[in-house]
């Protein structure tokens, strides 16, 4: 844990949750109200169908909200897409970009991801930029090379506030996690690259770990100097699990 960066615990609900699921946010809010949460920012990225309701329901709460993706354009003929401006209008302060599921399912390249980061800046919301190697790339000993290249190409030259999320693809939703040494090595390398490119801004950029972060392994990860929070999928869907990861930050 690096005292100079307030850690973020961000829940990525993915394509999960109907209206009933908002009850988990209400429950989380009640628990957070009784907790000293100065040590950690809590964000939930629900599906877009729930974003407005979640944000309105929790207007004065300690939970902030984010989208899971945005289009590069502000508006126009892009059926089914949502712009960063629309997310902001719906109550989002953050947006996940370049998640590996979108890179794989929708063929998103680093260049497209970079355009989405710029769209987030334009709308004045903070992009959470996901990078991570595949199982094969790690087996071939190319994890560092691949991740640093994604980092380089997914981030524009001029940055505002950004968050980087290192998510090894093979750890997402599998229950597998890299060793603590591997997480440490990767996060330190990302920090060095960020500082080299962005100076002071690179020093204060939060670097989150994501991929099967759970109540039973979060603490050990969050204790590392360059792990400044978590991007949590499955374990963010139930307030009772998610709160234990938030507590691991305290
Ligand atoms: P997981 O997902 O925690 O379910 O592995 C993380 C993510 O994809 O952001």
PDB file of N, CA and C in Angstrom, residues 46-95:
ATOM      1  N   UNK A  46     -22.032  -0.691 -12.781  1.00  0.00           N
ATOM      2  CA  UNK A  46     -23.123  -1.613 -13.095  1.00  0.00           C
ATOM      3  C   UNK A  46     -23.370  -1.623 -14.599  1.00  0.00           C
ATOM      4  N   UNK A  47     -24.202  -2.539 -15.096  1.00  0.00           N
ATOM      5  CA  UNK A  47     -24.588  -2.421 -16.508  1.00  0.00           C
ATOM      6  C   UNK A  47     -25.286  -1.079 -16.723  1.00  0.00           C
ATOM      7  N   UNK A  48     -25.205  -0.555 -17.939  1.00  0.00           N
ATOM      8  CA  UNK A  48     -25.742   0.791 -18.210  1.00  0.00           C
ATOM      9  C   UNK A  48     -27.226   0.896 -17.880  1.00  0.00           C
ATOM     10  N   UNK A  49     -27.951  -0.224 -18.000  1.00  0.00           N
ATOM     11  CA  UNK A  49     -29.393  -0.201 -17.702  1.00  0.00           C
ATOM     12  C   UNK A  49     -29.665   0.163 -16.246  1.00  0.00           C
ATOM     13  N   UNK A  50     -28.693  -0.043 -15.364  1.00  0.00           N
ATOM     14  CA  UNK A  50     -28.907   0.243 -13.941  1.00  0.00           C
ATOM     15  C   UNK A  50     -28.204   1.516 -13.472  1.00  0.00           C
ATOM     16  N   UNK A  51     -27.424   2.120 -14.379  1.00  0.00           N
ATOM     17  CA  UNK A  51     -26.560   3.227 -13.942  1.00  0.00           C
ATOM     18  C   UNK A  51     -27.342   4.409 -13.366  1.00  0.00           C
ATOM     19  N   UNK A  52     -28.357   4.896 -14.086  1.00  0.00           N
ATOM     20  CA  UNK A  52     -29.092   6.077 -13.607  1.00  0.00           C
ATOM     21  C   UNK A  52     -29.745   5.771 -12.270  1.00  0.00           C
ATOM     22  N   UNK A  53     -30.427   4.629 -12.193  1.00  0.00           N
ATOM     23  CA  UNK A  53     -31.122   4.293 -10.937  1.00  0.00           C
ATOM     24  C   UNK A  53     -30.128   4.189  -9.796  1.00  0.00           C
ATOM     25  N   UNK A  54     -29.002   3.538 -10.042  1.00  0.00           N
ATOM     26  CA  UNK A  54     -28.011   3.353  -8.980  1.00  0.00           C
ATOM     27  C   UNK A  54     -27.483   4.714  -8.524  1.00  0.00           C
ATOM     28  N   UNK A  55     -27.161   5.570  -9.481  1.00  0.00           N
ATOM     29  CA  UNK A  55     -26.584   6.871  -9.138  1.00  0.00           C
ATOM     30  C   UNK A  55     -27.607   7.740  -8.407  1.00  0.00           C
ATOM     31  N   UNK A  56     -28.883   7.683  -8.831  1.00  0.00           N
ATOM     32  CA  UNK A  56     -29.898   8.504  -8.169  1.00  0.00           C
ATOM     33  C   UNK A  56     -30.200   7.990  -6.765  1.00  0.00           C
ATOM     34  N   UNK A  57     -30.258   6.690  -6.658  1.00  0.00           N
ATOM     35  CA  UNK A  57     -30.549   6.053  -5.367  1.00  0.00           C
ATOM     36  C   UNK A  57     -29.490   6.395  -4.342  1.00  0.00           C
ATOM     37  N   UNK A  58     -28.266   6.576  -4.825  1.00  0.00           N
ATOM     38  CA  UNK A  58     -27.129   6.750  -3.912  1.00  0.00           C
ATOM     39  C   UNK A  58     -26.475   8.116  -4.078  1.00  0.00           C
ATOM     40  N   UNK A  59     -27.309   9.127  -4.305  1.00  0.00           N
ATOM     41  CA  UNK A  59     -26.776  10.454  -4.621  1.00  0.00           C
ATOM     42  C   UNK A  59     -25.799  10.973  -3.563  1.00  0.00           C
ATOM     43  N   UNK A  60     -26.134  10.783  -2.293  1.00  0.00           N
ATOM     44  CA  UNK A  60     -25.255  11.313  -1.248  1.00  0.00           C
ATOM     45  C   UNK A  60     -24.444  10.214  -0.581  1.00  0.00           C
ATOM     46  N   UNK A  61     -24.201   9.151  -1.293  1.00  0.00           N
ATOM     47  CA  UNK A  61     -23.520   8.032  -0.638  1.00  0.00           C
ATOM     48  C   UNK A  61     -22.018   8.076  -0.880  1.00  0.00           C
ATOM     49  N   UNK A  62     -21.321   7.165  -0.249  1.00  0.00           N
ATOM     50  CA  UNK A  62     -19.865   7.092  -0.405  1.00  0.00           C
ATOM     51  C   UNK A  62     -19.491   6.288  -1.646  1.00  0.00           C
ATOM     52  N   UNK A  63     -20.482   5.776  -2.348  1.00  0.00           N
ATOM     53  CA  UNK A  63     -20.200   4.968  -3.539  1.00  0.00           C
ATOM     54  C   UNK A  63     -20.256   5.874  -4.777  1.00  0.00           C
ATOM     55  N   UNK A  64     -19.238   5.782  -5.609  1.00  0.00           N
ATOM     56  CA  UNK A  64     -19.275   6.471  -6.903  1.00  0.00           C
ATOM     57  C   UNK A  64     -19.568   5.425  -7.973  1.00  0.00           C
ATOM     58  N   UNK A  65     -19.970   5.906  -9.166  1.00  0.00           N
ATOM     59  CA  UNK A  65     -20.375   4.961 -10.211  1.00  0.00           C
ATOM     60  C   UNK A  65     -19.600   5.166 -11.507  1.00  0.00           C
ATOM     61  N   UNK A  66     -19.562   4.106 -12.279  1.00  0.00           N
ATOM     62  CA  UNK A  66     -18.854   4.189 -13.550  1.00  0.00           C
ATOM     63  C   UNK A  66     -19.545   3.355 -14.614  1.00  0.00           C
ATOM     64  N   UNK A  67     -19.205   3.624 -15.868  1.00  0.00           N
ATOM     65  CA  UNK A  67     -19.676   2.798 -16.977  1.00  0.00           C
ATOM     66  C   UNK A  67     -18.652   1.700 -17.261  1.00  0.00           C
ATOM     67  N   UNK A  68     -19.032   0.763 -18.114  1.00  0.00           N
ATOM     68  CA  UNK A  68     -18.142  -0.372 -18.421  1.00  0.00           C
ATOM     69  C   UNK A  68     -17.449  -0.234 -19.768  1.00  0.00           C
ATOM     70  N   UNK A  69     -17.877   0.775 -20.537  1.00  0.00           N
ATOM     71  CA  UNK A  69     -17.302   1.014 -21.873  1.00  0.00           C
ATOM     72  C   UNK A  69     -17.894   2.319 -22.389  1.00  0.00           C
ATOM     73  N   UNK A  70     -17.265   2.938 -23.365  1.00  0.00           N
ATOM     74  CA  UNK A  70     -17.894   4.077 -24.043  1.00  0.00           C
ATOM     75  C   UNK A  70     -17.445   4.084 -25.495  1.00  0.00           C
ATOM     76  N   UNK A  71     -18.200   4.798 -26.306  1.00  0.00           N
ATOM     77  CA  UNK A  71     -17.817   4.994 -27.717  1.00  0.00           C
ATOM     78  C   UNK A  71     -16.814   6.139 -27.793  1.00  0.00           C
ATOM     79  N   UNK A  72     -16.021   6.185 -28.855  1.00  0.00           N
ATOM     80  CA  UNK A  72     -15.058   7.283 -28.986  1.00  0.00           C
ATOM     81  C   UNK A  72     -15.747   8.617 -29.331  1.00  0.00           C
ATOM     82  N   UNK A  73     -16.900   8.525 -30.019  1.00  0.00           N
ATOM     83  CA  UNK A  73     -17.586   9.759 -30.431  1.00  0.00           C
ATOM     84  C   UNK A  73     -18.521  10.247 -29.316  1.00  0.00           C
ATOM     85  N   UNK A  74     -18.908  11.527 -29.471  1.00  0.00           N
ATOM     86  CA  UNK A  74     -19.773  12.150 -28.476  1.00  0.00           C
ATOM     87  C   UNK A  74     -21.242  11.782 -28.681  1.00  0.00           C
ATOM     88  N   UNK A  75     -21.641  11.639 -29.962  1.00  0.00           N
ATOM     89  CA  UNK A  75     -23.019  11.276 -30.297  1.00  0.00           C
ATOM     90  C   UNK A  75     -23.029  10.864 -31.770  1.00  0.00           C
ATOM     91  N   UNK A  76     -24.182  10.383 -32.250  1.00  0.00           N
ATOM     92  CA  UNK A  76     -24.274  10.095 -33.678  1.00  0.00           C
ATOM     93  C   UNK A  76     -24.848   8.729 -33.983  1.00  0.00           C
ATOM     94  N   UNK A  77     -24.657   8.305 -35.246  1.00  0.00           N
ATOM     95  CA  UNK A  77     -25.288   7.087 -35.739  1.00  0.00           C
ATOM     96  C   UNK A  77     -24.452   5.858 -35.357  1.00  0.00           C
ATOM     97  N   UNK A  78     -24.536   5.464 -34.119  1.00  0.00           N
ATOM     98  CA  UNK A  78     -23.797   4.294 -33.627  1.00  0.00           C
ATOM     99  C   UNK A  78     -24.749   3.459 -32.778  1.00  0.00           C
ATOM    100  N   UNK A  79     -25.624   2.741 -33.468  1.00  0.00           N
ATOM    101  CA  UNK A  79     -26.699   2.018 -32.795  1.00  0.00           C
ATOM    102  C   UNK A  79     -26.164   1.095 -31.700  1.00  0.00           C
ATOM    103  N   UNK A  80     -26.728   1.238 -30.530  1.00  0.00           N
ATOM    104  CA  UNK A  80     -26.362   0.354 -29.423  1.00  0.00           C
ATOM    105  C   UNK A  80     -25.208   0.862 -28.588  1.00  0.00           C
ATOM    106  N   UNK A  81     -24.526   1.904 -29.051  1.00  0.00           N
ATOM    107  CA  UNK A  81     -23.383   2.408 -28.295  1.00  0.00           C
ATOM    108  C   UNK A  81     -23.781   3.536 -27.354  1.00  0.00           C
ATOM    109  N   UNK A  82     -22.883   3.818 -26.422  1.00  0.00           N
ATOM    110  CA  UNK A  82     -23.121   4.856 -25.418  1.00  0.00           C
ATOM    111  C   UNK A  82     -21.864   5.729 -25.375  1.00  0.00           C
ATOM    112  N   UNK A  83     -22.046   7.046 -25.351  1.00  0.00           N
ATOM    113  CA  UNK A  83     -20.865   7.916 -25.311  1.00  0.00           C
ATOM    114  C   UNK A  83     -20.464   8.212 -23.871  1.00  0.00           C
ATOM    115  N   UNK A  84     -19.245   8.701 -23.729  1.00  0.00           N
ATOM    116  CA  UNK A  84     -18.754   9.064 -22.396  1.00  0.00           C
ATOM    117  C   UNK A  84     -19.615  10.186 -21.814  1.00  0.00           C
ATOM    118  N   UNK A  85     -20.051  11.094 -22.696  1.00  0.00           N
ATOM    119  CA  UNK A  85     -20.907  12.199 -22.233  1.00  0.00           C
ATOM    120  C   UNK A  85     -22.225  11.665 -21.674  1.00  0.00           C
ATOM    121  N   UNK A  86     -22.774  10.623 -22.336  1.00  0.00           N
ATOM    122  CA  UNK A  86     -24.040  10.044 -21.852  1.00  0.00           C
ATOM    123  C   UNK A  86     -23.839   9.377 -20.492  1.00  0.00           C
ATOM    124  N   UNK A  87     -22.692   8.725 -20.337  1.00  0.00           N
ATOM    125  CA  UNK A  87     -22.403   8.084 -19.039  1.00  0.00           C
ATOM    126  C   UNK A  87     -22.343   9.147 -17.945  1.00  0.00           C
ATOM    127  N   UNK A  88     -21.635  10.227 -18.264  1.00  0.00           N
ATOM    128  CA  UNK A  88     -21.516  11.318 -17.284  1.00  0.00           C
ATOM    129  C   UNK A  88     -22.903  11.851 -16.934  1.00  0.00           C
ATOM    130  N   UNK A  89     -23.729  12.033 -17.954  1.00  0.00           N
ATOM    131  CA  UNK A  89     -25.089  12.547 -17.758  1.00  0.00           C
ATOM    132  C   UNK A  89     -25.918  11.611 -16.875  1.00  0.00           C
ATOM    133  N   UNK A  90     -25.605  10.323 -16.968  1.00  0.00           N
ATOM    134  CA  UNK A  90     -26.351   9.321 -16.181  1.00  0.00           C
ATOM    135  C   UNK A  90     -25.797   9.185 -14.764  1.00  0.00           C
ATOM    136  N   UNK A  91     -24.716   9.897 -14.459  1.00  0.00           N
ATOM    137  CA  UNK A  91     -24.205   9.860 -13.087  1.00  0.00           C
ATOM    138  C   UNK A  91     -22.855   9.178 -12.924  1.00  0.00           C
ATOM    139  N   UNK A  92     -22.205   8.826 -14.047  1.00  0.00           N
ATOM    140  CA  UNK A  92     -20.905   8.143 -13.940  1.00  0.00           C
ATOM    141  C   UNK A  92     -19.766   9.149 -13.730  1.00  0.00           C
ATOM    142  N   UNK A  93     -18.818   8.767 -12.902  1.00  0.00           N
ATOM    143  CA  UNK A  93     -17.593   9.555 -12.744  1.00  0.00           C
ATOM    144  C   UNK A  93     -16.388   8.822 -13.334  1.00  0.00           C
ATOM    145  N   UNK A  94     -16.605   7.572 -13.687  1.00  0.00           N
ATOM    146  CA  UNK A  94     -15.522   6.720 -14.203  1.00  0.00           C
ATOM    147  C   UNK A  94     -16.043   5.933 -15.403  1.00  0.00           C
ATOM    148  N   UNK A  95     -15.109   5.427 -16.205  1.00  0.00           N
ATOM    149  CA  UNK A  95     -15.499   4.458 -17.239  1.00  0.00           C
ATOM    150  C   UNK A  95     -14.355   3.457 -17.446  1.00  0.00           C
TER     151      UNK A  95
END
